[in-house]
Short mmCIF file of C-alpha atoms in Angstrom, two decimals:
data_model
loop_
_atom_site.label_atom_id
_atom_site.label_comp_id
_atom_site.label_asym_id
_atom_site.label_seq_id
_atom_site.Cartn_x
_atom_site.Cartn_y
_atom_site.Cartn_z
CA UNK H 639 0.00 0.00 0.00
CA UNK H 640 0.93 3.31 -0.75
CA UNK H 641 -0.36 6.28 1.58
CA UNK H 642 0.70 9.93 0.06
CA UNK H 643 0.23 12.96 2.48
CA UNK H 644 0.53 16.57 1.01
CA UNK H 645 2.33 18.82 3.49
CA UNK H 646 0.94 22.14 3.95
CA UNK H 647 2.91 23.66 6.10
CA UNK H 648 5.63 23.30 9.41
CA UNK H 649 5.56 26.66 10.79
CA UNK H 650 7.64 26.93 13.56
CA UNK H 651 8.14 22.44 13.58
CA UNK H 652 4.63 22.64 15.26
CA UNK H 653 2.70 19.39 13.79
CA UNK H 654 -0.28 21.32 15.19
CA UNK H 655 -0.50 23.34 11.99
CA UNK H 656 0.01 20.58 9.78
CA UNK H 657 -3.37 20.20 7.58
CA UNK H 658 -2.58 16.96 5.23
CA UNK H 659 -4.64 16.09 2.07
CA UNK H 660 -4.48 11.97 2.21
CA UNK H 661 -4.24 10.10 -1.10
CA UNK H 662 -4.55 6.25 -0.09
CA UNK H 663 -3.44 4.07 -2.71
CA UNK H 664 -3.79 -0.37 -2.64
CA UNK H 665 -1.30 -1.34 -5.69
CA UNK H 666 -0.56 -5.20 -6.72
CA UNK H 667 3.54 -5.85 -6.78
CA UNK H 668 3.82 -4.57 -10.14
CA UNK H 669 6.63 -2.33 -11.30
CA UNK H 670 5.33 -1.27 -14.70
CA UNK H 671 1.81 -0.66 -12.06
CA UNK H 672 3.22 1.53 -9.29
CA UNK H 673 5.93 3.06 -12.01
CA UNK H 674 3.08 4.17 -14.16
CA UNK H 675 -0.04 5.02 -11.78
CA UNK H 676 1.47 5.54 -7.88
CA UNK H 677 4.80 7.17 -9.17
CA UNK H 678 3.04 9.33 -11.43
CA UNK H 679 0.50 10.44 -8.84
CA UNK H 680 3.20 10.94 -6.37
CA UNK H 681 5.14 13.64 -8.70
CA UNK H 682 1.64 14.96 -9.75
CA UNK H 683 1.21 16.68 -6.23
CA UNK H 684 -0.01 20.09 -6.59
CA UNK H 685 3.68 22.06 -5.65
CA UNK H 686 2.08 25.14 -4.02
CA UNK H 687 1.76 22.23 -0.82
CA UNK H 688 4.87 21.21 -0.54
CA UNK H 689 6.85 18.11 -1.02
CA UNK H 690 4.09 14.99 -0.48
CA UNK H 691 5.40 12.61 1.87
CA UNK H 692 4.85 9.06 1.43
CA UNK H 693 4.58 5.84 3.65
CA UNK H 694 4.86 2.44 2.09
CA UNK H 695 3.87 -1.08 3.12
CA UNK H 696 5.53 -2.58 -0.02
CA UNK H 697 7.04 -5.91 0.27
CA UNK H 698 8.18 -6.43 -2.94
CA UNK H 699 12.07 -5.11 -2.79
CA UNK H 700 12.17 -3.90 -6.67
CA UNK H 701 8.39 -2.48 -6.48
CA UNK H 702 9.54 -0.50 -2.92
CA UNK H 703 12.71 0.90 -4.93
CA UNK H 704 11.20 2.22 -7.82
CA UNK H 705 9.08 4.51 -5.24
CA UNK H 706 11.72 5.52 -3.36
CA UNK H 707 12.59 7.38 -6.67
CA UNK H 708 9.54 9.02 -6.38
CA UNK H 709 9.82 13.46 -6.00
CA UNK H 710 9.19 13.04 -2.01
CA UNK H 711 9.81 11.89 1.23
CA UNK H 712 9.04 8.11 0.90
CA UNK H 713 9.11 6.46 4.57
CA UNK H 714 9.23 2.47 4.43
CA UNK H 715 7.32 1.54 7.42
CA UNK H 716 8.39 -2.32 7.18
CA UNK H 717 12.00 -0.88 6.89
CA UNK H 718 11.44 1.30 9.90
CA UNK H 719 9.60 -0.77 12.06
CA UNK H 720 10.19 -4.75 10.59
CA UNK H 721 13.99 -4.65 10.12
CA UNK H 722 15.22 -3.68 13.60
CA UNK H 723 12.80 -6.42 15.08
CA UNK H 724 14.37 -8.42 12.72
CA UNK H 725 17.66 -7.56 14.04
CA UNK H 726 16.74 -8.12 18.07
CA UNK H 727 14.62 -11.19 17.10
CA UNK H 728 17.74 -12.60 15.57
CA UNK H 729 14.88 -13.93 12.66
CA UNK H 730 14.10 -12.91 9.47
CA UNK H 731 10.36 -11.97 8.62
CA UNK H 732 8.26 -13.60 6.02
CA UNK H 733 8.37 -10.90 4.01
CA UNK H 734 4.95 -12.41 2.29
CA UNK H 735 2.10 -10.85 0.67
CA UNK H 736 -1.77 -10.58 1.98
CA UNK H 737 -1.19 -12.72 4.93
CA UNK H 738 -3.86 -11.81 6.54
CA UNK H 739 -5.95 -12.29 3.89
CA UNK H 740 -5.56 -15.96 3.33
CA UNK H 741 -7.26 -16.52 7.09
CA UNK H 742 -10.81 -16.01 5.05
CA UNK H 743 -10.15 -18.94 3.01
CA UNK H 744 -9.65 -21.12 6.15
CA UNK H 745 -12.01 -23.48 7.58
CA UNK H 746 -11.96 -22.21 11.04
CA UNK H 747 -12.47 -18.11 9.58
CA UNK H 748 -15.88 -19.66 7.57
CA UNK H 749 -17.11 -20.99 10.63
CA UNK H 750 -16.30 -18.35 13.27
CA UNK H 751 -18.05 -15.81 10.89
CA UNK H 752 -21.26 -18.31 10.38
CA UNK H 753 -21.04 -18.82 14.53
CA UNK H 754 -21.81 -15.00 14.88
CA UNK H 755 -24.29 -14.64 11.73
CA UNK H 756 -26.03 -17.51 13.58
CA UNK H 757 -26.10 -15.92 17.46
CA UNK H 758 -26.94 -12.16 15.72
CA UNK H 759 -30.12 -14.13 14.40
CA UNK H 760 -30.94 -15.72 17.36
CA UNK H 761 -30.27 -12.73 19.76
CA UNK H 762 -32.83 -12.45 22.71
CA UNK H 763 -35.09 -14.72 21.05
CA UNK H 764 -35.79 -13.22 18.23
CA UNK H 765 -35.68 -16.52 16.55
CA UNK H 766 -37.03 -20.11 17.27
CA UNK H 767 -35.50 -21.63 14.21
CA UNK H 768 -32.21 -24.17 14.19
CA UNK H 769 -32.13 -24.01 18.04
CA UNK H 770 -31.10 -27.68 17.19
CA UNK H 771 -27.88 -26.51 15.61
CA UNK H 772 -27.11 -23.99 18.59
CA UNK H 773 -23.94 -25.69 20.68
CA UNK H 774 -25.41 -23.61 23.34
CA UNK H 775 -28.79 -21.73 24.35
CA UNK H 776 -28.11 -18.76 27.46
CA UNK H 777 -31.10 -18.12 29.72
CA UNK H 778 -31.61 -15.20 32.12
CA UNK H 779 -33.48 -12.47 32.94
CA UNK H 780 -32.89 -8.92 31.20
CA UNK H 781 -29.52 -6.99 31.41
CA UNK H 782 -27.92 -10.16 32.67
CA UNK H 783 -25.36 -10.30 30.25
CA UNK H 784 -26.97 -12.57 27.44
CA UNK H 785 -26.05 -10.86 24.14
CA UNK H 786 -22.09 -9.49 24.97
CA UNK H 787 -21.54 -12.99 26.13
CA UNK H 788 -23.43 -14.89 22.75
CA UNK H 789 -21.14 -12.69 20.73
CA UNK H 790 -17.79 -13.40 22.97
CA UNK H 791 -18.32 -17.15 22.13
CA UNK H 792 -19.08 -17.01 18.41
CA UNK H 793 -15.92 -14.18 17.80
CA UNK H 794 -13.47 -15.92 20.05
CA UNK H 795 -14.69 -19.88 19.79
CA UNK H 796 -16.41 -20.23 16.94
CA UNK H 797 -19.62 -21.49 18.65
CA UNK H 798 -23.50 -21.34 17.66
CA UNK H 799 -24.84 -19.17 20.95
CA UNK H 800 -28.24 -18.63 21.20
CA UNK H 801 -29.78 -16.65 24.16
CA UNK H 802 -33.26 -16.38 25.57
CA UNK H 803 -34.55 -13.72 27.77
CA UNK H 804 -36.27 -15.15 31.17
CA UNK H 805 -39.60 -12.94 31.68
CA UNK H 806 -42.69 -12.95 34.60
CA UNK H 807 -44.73 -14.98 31.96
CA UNK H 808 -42.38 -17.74 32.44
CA UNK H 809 -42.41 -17.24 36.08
CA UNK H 810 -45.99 -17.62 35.90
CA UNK H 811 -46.11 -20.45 34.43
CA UNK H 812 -43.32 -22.20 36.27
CA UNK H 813 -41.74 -22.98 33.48
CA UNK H 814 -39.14 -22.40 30.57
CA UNK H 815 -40.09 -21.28 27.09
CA UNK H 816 -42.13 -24.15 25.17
CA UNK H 817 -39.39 -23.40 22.22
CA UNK H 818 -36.48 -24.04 24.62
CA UNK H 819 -37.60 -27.72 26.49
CA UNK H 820 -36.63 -30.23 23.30
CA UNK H 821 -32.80 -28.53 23.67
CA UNK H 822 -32.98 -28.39 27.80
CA UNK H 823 -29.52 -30.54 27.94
CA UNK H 824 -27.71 -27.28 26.02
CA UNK H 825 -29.40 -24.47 28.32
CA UNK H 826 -26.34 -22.30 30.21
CA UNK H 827 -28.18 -19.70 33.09
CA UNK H 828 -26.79 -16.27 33.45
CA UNK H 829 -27.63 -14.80 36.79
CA UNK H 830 -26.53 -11.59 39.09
CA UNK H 831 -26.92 -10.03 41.64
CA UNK H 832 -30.17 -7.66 42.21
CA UNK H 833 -28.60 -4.99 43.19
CA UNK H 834 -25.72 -4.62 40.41
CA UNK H 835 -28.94 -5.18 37.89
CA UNK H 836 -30.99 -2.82 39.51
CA UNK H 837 -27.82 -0.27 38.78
CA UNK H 838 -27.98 -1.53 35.12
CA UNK H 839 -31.54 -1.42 34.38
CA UNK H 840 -31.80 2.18 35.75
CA UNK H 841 -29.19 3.31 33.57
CA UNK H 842 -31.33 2.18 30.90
CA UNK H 843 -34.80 2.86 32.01
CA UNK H 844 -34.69 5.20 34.74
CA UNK H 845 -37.25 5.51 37.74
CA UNK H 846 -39.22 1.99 35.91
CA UNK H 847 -40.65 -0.81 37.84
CA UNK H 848 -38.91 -2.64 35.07
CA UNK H 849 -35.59 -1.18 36.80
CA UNK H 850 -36.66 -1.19 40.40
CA UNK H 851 -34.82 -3.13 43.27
CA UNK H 852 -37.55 -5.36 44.74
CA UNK H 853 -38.52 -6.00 40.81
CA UNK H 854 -34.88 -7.63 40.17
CA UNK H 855 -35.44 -9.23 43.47
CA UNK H 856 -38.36 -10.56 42.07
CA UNK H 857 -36.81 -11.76 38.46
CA UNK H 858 -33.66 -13.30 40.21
CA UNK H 859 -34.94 -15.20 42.67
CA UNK H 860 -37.73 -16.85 40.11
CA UNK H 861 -34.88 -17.51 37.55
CA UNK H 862 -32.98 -19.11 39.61
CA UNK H 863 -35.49 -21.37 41.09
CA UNK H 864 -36.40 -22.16 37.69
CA UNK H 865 -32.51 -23.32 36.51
CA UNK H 866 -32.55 -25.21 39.62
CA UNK H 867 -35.63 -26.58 39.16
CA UNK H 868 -34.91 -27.91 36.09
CA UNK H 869 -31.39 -28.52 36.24
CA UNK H 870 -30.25 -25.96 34.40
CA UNK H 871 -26.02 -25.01 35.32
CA UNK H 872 -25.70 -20.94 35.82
CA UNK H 873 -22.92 -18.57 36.67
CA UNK H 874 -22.97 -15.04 38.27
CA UNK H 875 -21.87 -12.50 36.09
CA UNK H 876 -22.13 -9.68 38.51
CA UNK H 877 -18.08 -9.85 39.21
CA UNK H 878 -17.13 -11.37 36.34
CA UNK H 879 -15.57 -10.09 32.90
CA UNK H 880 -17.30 -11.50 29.79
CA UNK H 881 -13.98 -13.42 29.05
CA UNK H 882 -14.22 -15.36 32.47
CA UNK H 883 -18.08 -15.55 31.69
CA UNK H 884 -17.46 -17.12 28.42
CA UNK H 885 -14.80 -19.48 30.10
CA UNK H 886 -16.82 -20.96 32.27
CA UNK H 887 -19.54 -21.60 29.91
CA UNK H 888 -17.02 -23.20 27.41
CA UNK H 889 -15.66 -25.72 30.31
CA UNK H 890 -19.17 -26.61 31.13
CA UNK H 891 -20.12 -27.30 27.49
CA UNK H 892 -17.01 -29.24 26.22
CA UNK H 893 -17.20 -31.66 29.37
CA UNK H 894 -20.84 -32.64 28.07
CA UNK H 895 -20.04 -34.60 25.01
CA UNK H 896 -23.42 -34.06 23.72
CA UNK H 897 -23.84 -30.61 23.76
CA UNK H 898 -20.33 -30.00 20.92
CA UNK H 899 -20.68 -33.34 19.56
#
């Protein structure tokens, strides 16, 4: 890559007063490319701005020396940054091209990305369908931490997470939601503490009996019943950081053989 900024001015050294005009430019390792189109751009700067300065990414030794040619100040960032690591490393870098790129052609990249298509779809219930193919379903009541935690286990693991809010209908009837019971064995409960979600739930809806304390009371103590009731495994997430959340969940999954398969 090729990034061209168009100095203004310096006055006084101060990078305050600098006002740059960016010109970002992706090239393929081409010489006759980057000779005819980048090089060519470069020397086209409008002169009344000064000399353009220009930071490269170019791995491709010939293609980086034909810019360095170029009417400017041409800073190789892999040359600045790469080759003394290189030289404290006592290793020599790949030097290869689009690297990163490659990781979407990969098995595990496919699957990570259809884990979170799959637990944005089936975020707080919004959907009953393929519950079969979720590797695991969390329960709680609102503002427990359902959603950051779905998303934490299809980024970082790769794993189908559907969640399902807990409400006072259930309560009422004593019982989890009808679409949940055939997939009870891959159920995970989220629960906290009332007082931390009484803090969360006024930050969202102030002043609500939705958000009041003896109202989380309420919802907590019924949830919990319930995933005791039906032997449903739960964590607190009032001290916990998603990552240890997620942990936990993951240990408890991949010890049950027939929730991952």
């Amino acid at each position: 890559m090729v990034l061209g900024l168009r100095q203004r001015t310096l006055a006084n050294q101060s990078w305050r007063n600098l006002k740059p005009a960016l010109s970002r430019s992706a090239y393929p390792s081409s010489i006759r490319l980057i000779r005819h189109d980048a090089v060519r751009q470069i020397n086209g700067a409008d002169p009344k701005y000064g000399q353009a300065i220009v930071f490269t990414t170019l791995v491709n030794p010939e293609v980086n020396q034909v810019v360095s040619k170029a009417n400017a100040l041409v800073l190789d960032m892999f040359q600045t940054f790469v080759a003394p690591l290189e030289q404290t490393l006592g290793m020599r870098s790949t030097h290869a091209i689009n690297r990163l790129h490659h990781n979407a052609d990969t098995d595990a990249y496919k699957n990570r990305i259809e884990a979170i298509n799959y637990s944005l779809a089936h975020d707080d219930g919004q959907s009953n369908q393929n519950l079969a193919d979720a590797n695991v379903i969390l329960v709680g009541v609102s503002r427990v931490g359902k959603t950051p935690t779905s998303l934490y286990l299809a980024m970082q693991y790769g794993l189908k997470a559907a969640n399902y809010p807990l409400i006072p209908e259930d309560f009422e009837r004593g019982q989890l939601p009808k679409d949940l019971l055939p997939h009870k064995q891959k159920i995970y409960g989220l629960t906290i503490d009332a007082d931390r979600l009484c803090e969360i739930r006024n930050e969202r809806r102030p002043g609500s009996n939705y958000a009041k304390l003896e109202n989380c009371r309420y919802e907590i103590n019924e949830a919990t019943s319930m995933m005791r009731r039906e032997s449903i495994p739960w964590v607190s997430t009032t001290s916990k950081s998603i990552e240890e959340i997620a942990t936990t969940i993951l240990q408890a999954i991949r010890s049950d053989k027939t929730i991952l398969g």
